[in-house]
Coordinates of C-alpha atoms in Angstrom, one line a residue:
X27 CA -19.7 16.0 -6.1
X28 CA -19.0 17.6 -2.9
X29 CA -16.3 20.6 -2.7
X30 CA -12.4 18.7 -1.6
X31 CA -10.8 19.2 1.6
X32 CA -7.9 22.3 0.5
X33 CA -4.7 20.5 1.9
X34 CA -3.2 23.5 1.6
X35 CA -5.7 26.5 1.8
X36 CA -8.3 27.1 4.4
X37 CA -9.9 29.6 2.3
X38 CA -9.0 31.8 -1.1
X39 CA -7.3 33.8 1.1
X40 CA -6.1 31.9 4.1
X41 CA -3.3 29.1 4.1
X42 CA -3.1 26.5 6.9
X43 CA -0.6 27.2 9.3
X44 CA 1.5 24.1 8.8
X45 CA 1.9 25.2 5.1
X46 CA 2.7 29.1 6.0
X47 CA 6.4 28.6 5.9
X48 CA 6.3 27.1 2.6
X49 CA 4.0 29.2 0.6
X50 CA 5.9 32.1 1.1
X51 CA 9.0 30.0 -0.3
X52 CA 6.8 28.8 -2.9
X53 CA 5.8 32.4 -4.1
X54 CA 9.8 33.1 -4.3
X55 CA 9.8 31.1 -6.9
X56 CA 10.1 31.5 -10.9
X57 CA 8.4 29.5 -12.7
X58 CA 11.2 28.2 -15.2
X59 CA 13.0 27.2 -12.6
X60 CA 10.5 24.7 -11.0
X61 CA 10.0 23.6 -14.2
X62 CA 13.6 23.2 -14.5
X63 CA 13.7 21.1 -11.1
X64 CA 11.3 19.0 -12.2
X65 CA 13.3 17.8 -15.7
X66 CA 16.2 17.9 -13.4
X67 CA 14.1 15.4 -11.2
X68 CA 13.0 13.4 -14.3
X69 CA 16.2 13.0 -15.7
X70 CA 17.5 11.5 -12.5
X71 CA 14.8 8.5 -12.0
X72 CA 15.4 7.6 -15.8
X73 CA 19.6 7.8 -15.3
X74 CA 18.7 5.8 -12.0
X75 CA 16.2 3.5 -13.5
X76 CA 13.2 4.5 -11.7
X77 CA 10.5 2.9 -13.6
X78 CA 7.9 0.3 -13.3
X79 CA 6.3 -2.2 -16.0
X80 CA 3.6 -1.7 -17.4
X81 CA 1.5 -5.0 -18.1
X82 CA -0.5 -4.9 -21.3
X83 CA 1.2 -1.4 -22.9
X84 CA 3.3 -2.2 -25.3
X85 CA 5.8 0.9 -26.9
X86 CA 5.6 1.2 -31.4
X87 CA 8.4 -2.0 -31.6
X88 CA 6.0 -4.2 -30.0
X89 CA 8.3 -4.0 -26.8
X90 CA 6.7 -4.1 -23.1
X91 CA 6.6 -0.6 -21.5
X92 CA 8.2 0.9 -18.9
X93 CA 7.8 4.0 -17.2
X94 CA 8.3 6.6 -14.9
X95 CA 5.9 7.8 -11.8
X96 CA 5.5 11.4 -12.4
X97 CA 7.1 13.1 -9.3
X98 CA 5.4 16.3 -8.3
X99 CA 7.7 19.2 -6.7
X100 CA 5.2 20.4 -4.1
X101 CA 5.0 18.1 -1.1
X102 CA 2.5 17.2 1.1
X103 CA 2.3 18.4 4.3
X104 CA 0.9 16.6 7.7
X105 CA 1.3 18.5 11.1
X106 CA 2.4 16.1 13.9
X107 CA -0.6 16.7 16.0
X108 CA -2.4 15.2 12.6
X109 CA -0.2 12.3 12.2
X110 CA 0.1 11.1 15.9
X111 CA -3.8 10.3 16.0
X112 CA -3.1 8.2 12.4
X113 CA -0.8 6.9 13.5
X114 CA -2.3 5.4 16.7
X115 CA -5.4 4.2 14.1
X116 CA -2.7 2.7 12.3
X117 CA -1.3 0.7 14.7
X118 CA -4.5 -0.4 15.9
X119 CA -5.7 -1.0 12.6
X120 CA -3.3 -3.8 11.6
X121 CA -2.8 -5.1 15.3
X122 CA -6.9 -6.2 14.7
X123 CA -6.3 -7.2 11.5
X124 CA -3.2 -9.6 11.9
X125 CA -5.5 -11.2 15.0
X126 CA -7.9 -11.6 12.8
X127 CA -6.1 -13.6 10.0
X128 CA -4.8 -15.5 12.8
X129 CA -8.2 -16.2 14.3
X130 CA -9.4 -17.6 10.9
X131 CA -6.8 -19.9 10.2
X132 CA -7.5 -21.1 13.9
X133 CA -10.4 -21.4 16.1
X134 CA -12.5 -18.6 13.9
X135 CA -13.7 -17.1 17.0
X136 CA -15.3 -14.2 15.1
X137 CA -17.2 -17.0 12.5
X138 CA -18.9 -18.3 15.7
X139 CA -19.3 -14.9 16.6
X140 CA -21.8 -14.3 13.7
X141 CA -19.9 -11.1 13.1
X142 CA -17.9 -11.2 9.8
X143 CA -19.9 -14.3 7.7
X144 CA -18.6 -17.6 7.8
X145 CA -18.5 -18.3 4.2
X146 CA -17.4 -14.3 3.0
X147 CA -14.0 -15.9 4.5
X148 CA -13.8 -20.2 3.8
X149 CA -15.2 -19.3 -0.2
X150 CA -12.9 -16.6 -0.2
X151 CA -10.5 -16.9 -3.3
X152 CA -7.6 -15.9 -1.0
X153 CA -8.5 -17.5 1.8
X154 CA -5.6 -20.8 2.2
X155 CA -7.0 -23.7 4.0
X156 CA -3.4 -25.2 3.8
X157 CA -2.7 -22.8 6.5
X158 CA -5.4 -24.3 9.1
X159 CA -3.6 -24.7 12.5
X160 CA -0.1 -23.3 10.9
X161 CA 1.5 -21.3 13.8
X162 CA 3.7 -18.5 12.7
X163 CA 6.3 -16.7 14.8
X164 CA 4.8 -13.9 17.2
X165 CA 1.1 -14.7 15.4
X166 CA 2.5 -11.9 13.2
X167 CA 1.1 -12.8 9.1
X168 CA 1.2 -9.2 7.8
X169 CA 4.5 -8.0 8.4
X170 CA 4.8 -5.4 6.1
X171 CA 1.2 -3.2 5.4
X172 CA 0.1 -0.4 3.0
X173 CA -3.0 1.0 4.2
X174 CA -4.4 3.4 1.7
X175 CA -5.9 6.7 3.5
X176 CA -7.7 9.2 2.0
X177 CA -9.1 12.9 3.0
X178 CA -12.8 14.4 2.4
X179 CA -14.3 17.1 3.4
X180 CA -16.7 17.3 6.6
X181 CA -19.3 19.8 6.9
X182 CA -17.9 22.0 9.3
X183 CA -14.8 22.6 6.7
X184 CA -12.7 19.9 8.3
X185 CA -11.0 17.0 6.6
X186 CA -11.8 13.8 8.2
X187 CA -9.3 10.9 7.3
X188 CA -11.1 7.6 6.3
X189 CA -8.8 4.3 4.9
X190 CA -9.9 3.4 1.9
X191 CA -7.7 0.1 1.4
X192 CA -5.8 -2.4 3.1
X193 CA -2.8 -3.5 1.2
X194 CA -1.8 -6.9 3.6
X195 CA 0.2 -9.2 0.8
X196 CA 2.5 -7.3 -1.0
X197 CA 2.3 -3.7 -0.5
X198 CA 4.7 -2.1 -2.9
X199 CA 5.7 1.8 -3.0
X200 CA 8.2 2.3 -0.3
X201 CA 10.7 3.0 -2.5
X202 CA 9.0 6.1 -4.4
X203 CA 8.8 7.3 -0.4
X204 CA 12.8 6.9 0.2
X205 CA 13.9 8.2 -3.3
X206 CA 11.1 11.2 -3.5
X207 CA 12.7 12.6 -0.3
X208 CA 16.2 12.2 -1.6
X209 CA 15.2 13.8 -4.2
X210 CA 13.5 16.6 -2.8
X211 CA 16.3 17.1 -0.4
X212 CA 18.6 17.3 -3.5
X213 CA 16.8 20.0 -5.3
X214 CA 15.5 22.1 -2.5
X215 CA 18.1 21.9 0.3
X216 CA 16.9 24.9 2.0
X217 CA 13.7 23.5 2.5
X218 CA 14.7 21.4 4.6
X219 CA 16.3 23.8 7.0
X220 CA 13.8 26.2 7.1
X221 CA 11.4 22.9 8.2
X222 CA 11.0 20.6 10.9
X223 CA 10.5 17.4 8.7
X224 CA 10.7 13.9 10.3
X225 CA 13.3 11.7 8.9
X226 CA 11.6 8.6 6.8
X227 CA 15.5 7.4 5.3
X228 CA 15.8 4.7 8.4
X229 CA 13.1 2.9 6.7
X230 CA 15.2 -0.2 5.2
X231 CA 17.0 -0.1 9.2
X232 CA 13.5 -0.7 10.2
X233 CA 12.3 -3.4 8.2
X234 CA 15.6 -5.8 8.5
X235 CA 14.7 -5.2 12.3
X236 CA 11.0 -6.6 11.4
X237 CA 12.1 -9.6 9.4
X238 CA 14.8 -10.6 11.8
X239 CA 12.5 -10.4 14.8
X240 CA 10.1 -12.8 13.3
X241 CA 12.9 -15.6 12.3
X242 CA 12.1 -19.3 13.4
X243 CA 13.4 -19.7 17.4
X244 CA 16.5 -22.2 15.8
X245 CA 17.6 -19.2 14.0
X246 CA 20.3 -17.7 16.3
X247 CA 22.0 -15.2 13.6
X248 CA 18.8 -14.9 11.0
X249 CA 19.7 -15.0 7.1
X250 CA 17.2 -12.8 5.8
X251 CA 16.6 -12.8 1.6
X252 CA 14.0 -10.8 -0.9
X253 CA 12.3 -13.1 -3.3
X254 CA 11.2 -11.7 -6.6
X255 CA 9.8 -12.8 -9.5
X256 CA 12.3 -11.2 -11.4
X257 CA 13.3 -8.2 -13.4
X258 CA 10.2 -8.4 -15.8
X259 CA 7.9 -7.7 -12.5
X260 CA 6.2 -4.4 -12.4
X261 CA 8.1 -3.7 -9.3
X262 CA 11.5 -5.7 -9.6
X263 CA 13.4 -1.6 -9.4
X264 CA 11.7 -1.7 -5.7
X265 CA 12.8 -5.5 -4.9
X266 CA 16.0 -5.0 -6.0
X267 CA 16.1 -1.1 -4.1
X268 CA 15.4 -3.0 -0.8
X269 CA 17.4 -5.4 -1.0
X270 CA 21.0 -3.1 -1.8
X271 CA 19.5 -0.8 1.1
X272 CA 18.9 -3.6 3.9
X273 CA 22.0 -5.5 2.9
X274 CA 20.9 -8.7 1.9
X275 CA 20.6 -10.7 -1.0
X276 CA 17.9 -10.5 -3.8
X277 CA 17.1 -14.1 -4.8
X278 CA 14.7 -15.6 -7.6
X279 CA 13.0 -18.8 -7.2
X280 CA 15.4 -21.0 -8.7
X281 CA 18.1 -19.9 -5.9
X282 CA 16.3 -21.9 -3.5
X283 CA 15.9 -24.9 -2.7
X284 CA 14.8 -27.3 0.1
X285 CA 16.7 -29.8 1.8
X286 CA 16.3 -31.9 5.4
X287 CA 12.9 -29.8 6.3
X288 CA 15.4 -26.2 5.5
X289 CA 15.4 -23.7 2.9
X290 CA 18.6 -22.9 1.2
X291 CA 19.9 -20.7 -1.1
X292 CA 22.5 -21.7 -4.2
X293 CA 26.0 -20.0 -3.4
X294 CA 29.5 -19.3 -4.8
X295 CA 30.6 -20.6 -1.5
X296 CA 28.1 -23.7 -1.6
X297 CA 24.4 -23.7 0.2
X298 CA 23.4 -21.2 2.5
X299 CA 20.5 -21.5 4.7
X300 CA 17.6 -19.3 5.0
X301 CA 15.7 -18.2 7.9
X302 CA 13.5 -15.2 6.7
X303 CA 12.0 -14.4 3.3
X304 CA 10.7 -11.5 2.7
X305 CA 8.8 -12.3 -0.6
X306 CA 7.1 -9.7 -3.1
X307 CA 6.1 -13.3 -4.9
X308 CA 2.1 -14.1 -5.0
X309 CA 1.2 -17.3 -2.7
X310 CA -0.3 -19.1 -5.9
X311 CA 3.6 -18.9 -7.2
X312 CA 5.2 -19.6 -3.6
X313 CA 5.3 -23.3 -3.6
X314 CA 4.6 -25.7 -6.9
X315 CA 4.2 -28.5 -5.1
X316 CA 1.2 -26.9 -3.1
X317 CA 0.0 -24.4 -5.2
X318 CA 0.4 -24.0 -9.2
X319 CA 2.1 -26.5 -10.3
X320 CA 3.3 -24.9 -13.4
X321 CA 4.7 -22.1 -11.4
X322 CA 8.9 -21.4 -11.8
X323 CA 8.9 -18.2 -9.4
X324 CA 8.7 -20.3 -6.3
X325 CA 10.5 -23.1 -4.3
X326 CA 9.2 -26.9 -4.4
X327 CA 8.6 -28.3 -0.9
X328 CA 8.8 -24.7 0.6
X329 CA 4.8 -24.5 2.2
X330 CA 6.1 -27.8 4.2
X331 CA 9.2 -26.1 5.0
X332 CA 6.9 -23.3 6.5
X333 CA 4.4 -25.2 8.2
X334 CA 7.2 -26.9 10.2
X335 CA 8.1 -23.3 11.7
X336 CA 11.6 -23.5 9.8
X337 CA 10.8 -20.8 7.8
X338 CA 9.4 -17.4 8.2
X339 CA 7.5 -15.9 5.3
X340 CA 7.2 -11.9 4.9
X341 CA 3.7 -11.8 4.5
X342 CA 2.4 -14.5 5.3
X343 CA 0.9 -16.6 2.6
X344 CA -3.3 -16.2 3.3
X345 CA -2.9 -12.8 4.5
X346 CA -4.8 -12.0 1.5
X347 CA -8.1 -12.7 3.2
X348 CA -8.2 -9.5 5.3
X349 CA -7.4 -7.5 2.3
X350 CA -10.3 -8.2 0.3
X351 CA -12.7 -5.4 -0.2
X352 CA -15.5 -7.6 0.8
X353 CA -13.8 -8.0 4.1
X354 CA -12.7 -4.6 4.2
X355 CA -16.4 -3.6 5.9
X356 CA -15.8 -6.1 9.5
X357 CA -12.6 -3.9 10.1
X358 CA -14.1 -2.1 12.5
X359 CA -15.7 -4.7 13.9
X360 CA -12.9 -6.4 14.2
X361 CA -10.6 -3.9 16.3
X362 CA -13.9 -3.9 19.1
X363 CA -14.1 -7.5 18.5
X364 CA -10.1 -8.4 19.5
X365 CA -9.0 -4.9 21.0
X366 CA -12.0 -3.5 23.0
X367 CA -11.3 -0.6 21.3
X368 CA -13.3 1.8 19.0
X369 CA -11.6 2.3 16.1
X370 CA -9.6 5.5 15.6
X371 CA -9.5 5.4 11.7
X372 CA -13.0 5.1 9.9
X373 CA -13.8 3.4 7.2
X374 CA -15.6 5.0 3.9
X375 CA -19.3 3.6 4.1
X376 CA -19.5 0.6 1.7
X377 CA -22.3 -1.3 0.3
X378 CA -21.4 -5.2 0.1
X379 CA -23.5 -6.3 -3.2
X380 CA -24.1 -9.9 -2.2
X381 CA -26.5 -8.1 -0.1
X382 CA -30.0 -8.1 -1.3
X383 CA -30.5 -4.5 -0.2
X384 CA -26.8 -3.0 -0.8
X385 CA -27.1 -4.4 -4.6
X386 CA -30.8 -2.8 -5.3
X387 CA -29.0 0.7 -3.5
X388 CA -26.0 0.4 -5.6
X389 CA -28.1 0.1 -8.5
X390 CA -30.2 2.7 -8.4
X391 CA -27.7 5.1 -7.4
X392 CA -24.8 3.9 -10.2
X393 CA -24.0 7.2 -11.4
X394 CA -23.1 8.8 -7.7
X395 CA -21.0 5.4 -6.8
X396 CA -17.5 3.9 -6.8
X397 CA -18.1 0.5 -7.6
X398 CA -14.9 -2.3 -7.3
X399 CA -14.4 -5.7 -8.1
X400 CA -13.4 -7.4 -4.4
X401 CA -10.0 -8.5 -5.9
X402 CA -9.7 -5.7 -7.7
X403 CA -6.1 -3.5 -7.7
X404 CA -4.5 -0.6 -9.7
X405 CA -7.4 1.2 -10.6
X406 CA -8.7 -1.6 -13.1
X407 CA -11.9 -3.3 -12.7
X408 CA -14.1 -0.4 -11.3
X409 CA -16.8 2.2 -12.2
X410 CA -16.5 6.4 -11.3
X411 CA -19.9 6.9 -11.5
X412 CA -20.0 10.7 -11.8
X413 CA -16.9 10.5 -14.6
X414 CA -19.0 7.2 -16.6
X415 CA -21.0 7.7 -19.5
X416 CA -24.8 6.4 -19.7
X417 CA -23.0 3.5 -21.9
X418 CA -20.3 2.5 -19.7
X419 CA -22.6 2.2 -16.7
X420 CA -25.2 0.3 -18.4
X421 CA -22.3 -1.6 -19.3
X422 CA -21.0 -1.9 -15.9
X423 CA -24.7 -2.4 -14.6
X424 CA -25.0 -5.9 -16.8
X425 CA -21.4 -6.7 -15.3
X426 CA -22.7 -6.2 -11.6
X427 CA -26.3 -7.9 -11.8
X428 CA -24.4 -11.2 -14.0
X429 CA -21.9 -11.6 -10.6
X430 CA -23.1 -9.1 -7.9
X431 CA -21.0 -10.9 -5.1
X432 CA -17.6 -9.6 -7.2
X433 CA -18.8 -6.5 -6.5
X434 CA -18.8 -3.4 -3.6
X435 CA -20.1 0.1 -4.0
X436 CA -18.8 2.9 -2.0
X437 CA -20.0 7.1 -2.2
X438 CA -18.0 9.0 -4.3
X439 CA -15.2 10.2 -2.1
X440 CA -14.3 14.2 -3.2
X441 CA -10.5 13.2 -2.2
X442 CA -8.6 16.3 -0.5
X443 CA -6.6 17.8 -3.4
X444 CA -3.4 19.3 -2.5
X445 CA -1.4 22.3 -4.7
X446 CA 0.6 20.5 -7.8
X447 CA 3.2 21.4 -10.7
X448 CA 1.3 20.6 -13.5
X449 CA 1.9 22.2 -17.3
X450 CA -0.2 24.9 -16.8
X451 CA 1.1 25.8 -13.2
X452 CA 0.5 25.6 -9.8
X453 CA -3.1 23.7 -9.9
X454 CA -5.0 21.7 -6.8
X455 CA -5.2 17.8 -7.4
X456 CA -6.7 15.0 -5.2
X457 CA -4.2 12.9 -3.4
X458 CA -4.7 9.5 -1.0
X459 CA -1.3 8.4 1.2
X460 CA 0.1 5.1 1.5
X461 CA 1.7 5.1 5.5
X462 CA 3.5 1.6 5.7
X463 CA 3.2 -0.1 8.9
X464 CA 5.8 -2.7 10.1
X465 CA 4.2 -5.7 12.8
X466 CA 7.2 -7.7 14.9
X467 CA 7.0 -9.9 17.7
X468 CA 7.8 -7.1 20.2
X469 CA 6.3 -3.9 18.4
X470 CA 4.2 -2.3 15.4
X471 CA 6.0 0.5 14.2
X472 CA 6.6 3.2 11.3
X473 CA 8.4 6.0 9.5
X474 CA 6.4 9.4 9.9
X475 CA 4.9 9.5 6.4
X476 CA 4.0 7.5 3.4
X477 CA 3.7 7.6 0.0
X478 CA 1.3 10.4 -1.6
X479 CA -0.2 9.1 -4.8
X480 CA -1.4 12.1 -6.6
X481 CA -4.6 12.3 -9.4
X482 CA -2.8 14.4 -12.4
X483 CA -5.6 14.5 -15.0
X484 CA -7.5 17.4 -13.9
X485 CA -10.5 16.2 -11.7
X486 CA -9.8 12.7 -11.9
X487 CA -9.6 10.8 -8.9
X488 CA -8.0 7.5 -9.8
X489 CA -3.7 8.3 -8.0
X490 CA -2.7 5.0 -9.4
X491 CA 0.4 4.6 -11.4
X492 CA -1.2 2.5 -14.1
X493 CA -3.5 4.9 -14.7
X494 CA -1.2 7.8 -15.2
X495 CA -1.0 8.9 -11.5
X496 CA 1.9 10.4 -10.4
X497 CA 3.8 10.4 -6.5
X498 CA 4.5 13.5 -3.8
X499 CA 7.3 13.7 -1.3
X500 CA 5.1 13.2 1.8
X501 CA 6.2 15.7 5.1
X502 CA 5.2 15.3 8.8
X503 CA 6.3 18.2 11.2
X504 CA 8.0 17.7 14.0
X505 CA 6.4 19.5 16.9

């Protein structure tokens, strides 16, 4: 594998100017007391109840798990010049991609087009042909975006930023964002006025803006909920964070309930209706009536509800069709194709294995390849090529040649590693960042930052939670 992109370091002997400040703090000091920080740290997200569920682990009494994301003392650090070009890619990005989900569920100008392939979107698992023709306020249907970005390594010694991901249904990991900076602001106080770091605590402000501007046009004062499946949900700590920080009530399916083409929600004080719902509920679960019947974490009669424009829905249900990695390709096209534009943010080359000639390439090169199921998520599901054994990619090979349209294969990806407090000390470990991007009626906007997922296992690449990854404060400069 190619050499990583030094977040931090330009050379053994040369750090990057935006980090200058903070190395010489960092070399101040001991190392018992950053390792005292970081207990400090820990002990604070268990007292607060930090965790998330993990699905599958069970603890020695048979009980489910839950843990904590590993938070990692050093942050990472973006200059502004940096993080104004993302963020214009960003913007553009999801602008393109929320036409685009709008195109297909209406006159599928890009279909005709011949550029993205008719049937990689109508036989597309989460593509919902129940909403055909649906019009939805401001043509906004993903409200609320994670894109996944990640840094490698150019030949010249730069570090070119690719995405890697588009997270359109329901992105989850704001709150690690919020709490790692209270937290680092708690431990390191003087950090903080030594630096010029943007402010990311307006966040929840920012979002309750978003879901209100999107409220149906009879909504003069919107009411504005969270839907969750509930506490046993790997994310319920982060449902129930936003909620308590925006204000506004966290409900569960079986608060709701529909009544003269309205949504309302079960009160003390008797029914209250419902304008906005910003769900972190799956669209299979949104609606028994239309989708799973057997499903207890939605509202009966709500899709009808929503196709009448008395409801707004935070994502959309079907946004899930621009997130698939086998849509994930036409991205670019897509921002040429709506916005006239060449994209600012490049993809990571990808090989589509429904393709005659991507699957016999991905084959042959299995061992130097990421390979992915399309609806794959958290890590599961894929092969690391350079970190398989000659078993498990045989094993993955037979996998990939029974259903080869499951499939995409991207190059190994040396992520940029950034400086981390790990047991044996200060150590380099690859990192991706999850900026969330907000899409109104009037504007698309963001906090300067995201969340910084970081690889602890020493040369692994896979930053996901479930598979032991563990979170950074995330800093941009001001200039």
């Amino acid at each position: 594998m190619k050499p990583s992109f030094d977040e931090m370091h330009a050379s053994s002997t040369w750090v990057r100017e935006h980090y200058q400040g903070y190395d010489q703090w960092l070399a101040r000091q001991p190392r018992d007391l950053m390792a005292a920080r970081r207990d400090e740290a820990e002990m604070i997200f268990r007292r607060v109840g930090i965790t998330f569920a993990v699905y599958g682990a069970k603890d020695e009494d048979g009980s489910g798990t839950e843990r904590l994301i590993p938070f990692d003392l050093i942050p990472r650090i973006i200059p502004s010049d940096e993080w104004a070009s993302m963020q214009r890619g960003l913007v553009q990005r999801v602008t393109a991609l929320n036409r685009f989900i709008h195109d297909v569920y209406h006159d599928q100008e890009i279909l005709k087009a011949g550029i993205v392939p008719t049937e990689a979107v109508v036989n597309n698992s989460q593509f919902r042909p129940e909403m055909k023709g649906v019009d939805v306020p401001g043509g906004i249907y993903s409200h609320i975006s994670g894109i996944d970005i990640v840094r490698a390594a150019q030949p010249d010694g730069s570090g070119n930023y690719y995405v890697l991901e588009d997270n359109l249904r329901v992105p989850s990991g704001v709150s690690y964002m919020l709490e790692n900076r209270k937290m680092m602001m708690r431990l390191f106080p003087e950090l903080f006025a030594q630096h010029r770091v943007a402010p990311v605590a307006h966040y929840p402000d920012l979002l309750l803006e978003t879901l209100r501007d999107v409220a149906p046009a009879s909504a003069d004062e919107p009411h504005v909920v969270v839907l969750t499946p509930g506490m046993y949900n790997s994310a319920y700590f982060e449902h129930a964070f936003l909620a308590q920080q925006m204000g506004i009530e966290l409900v569960e399916g079986q608060d709701l309930f529909v009544k003269d083409q309205f949504v309302y929600m079960r009160t003390t004080r008797g029914p209250k209706r419902v304008d906005v719902i910003y769900r972190r509920v799956d669209d299979d679960f949104m609606d028994p009536l239309a989708f799973r019947s057997d499903s207890t974490l939605g509202c009966a009669g709500l899709l009808d509800v929503y196709r009448r424009g008395n409801i707004t829905l935070c994502n959309a249900i079907g946004t899930g069709v621009a997130d698939d990695k086998s849509i994930y390709p036409y991205v670019p096209k897509m921002v040429e194709f709506y916005l006239g534009e060449k994209p600012i943010l490049e993809n990571v080359p990808t090989y589509l294995c429904r393709e005659p000639d991507d699957l016999k390439y991905v084959l042959a090169h299995l061992p130097e390849l990421v390979v992915k199921e399309v609806h794959g998520a958290g890590g599961y599901g894929m092969l690391v090529g350079p970190a398989a054994s000659k078993d498990e990619i045989e094993a993955f090979r037979a996998q990939l040649l029974a259903n080869p349209s499951n499939y995409i294969g991207q190059p190994t990806l040396a992520l940029s590693s950034c400086p981390t407090f790990v047991e044996s000390g200060i150590a380099p470990r690859h990192i991706d960042l999850r900026p969330f991007v907000l899409s109104g009626k009037k504007h698309v906007q963001m906090v300067p930052g995201g969340l910084t997922r970081v690889a602890l296992k020493e040369g692994s690449l896979v930053v996901n939670s479930s598979q032991g990854g563990g979170t950074k404060d995330t800093w941009v400069l001001e200039s």
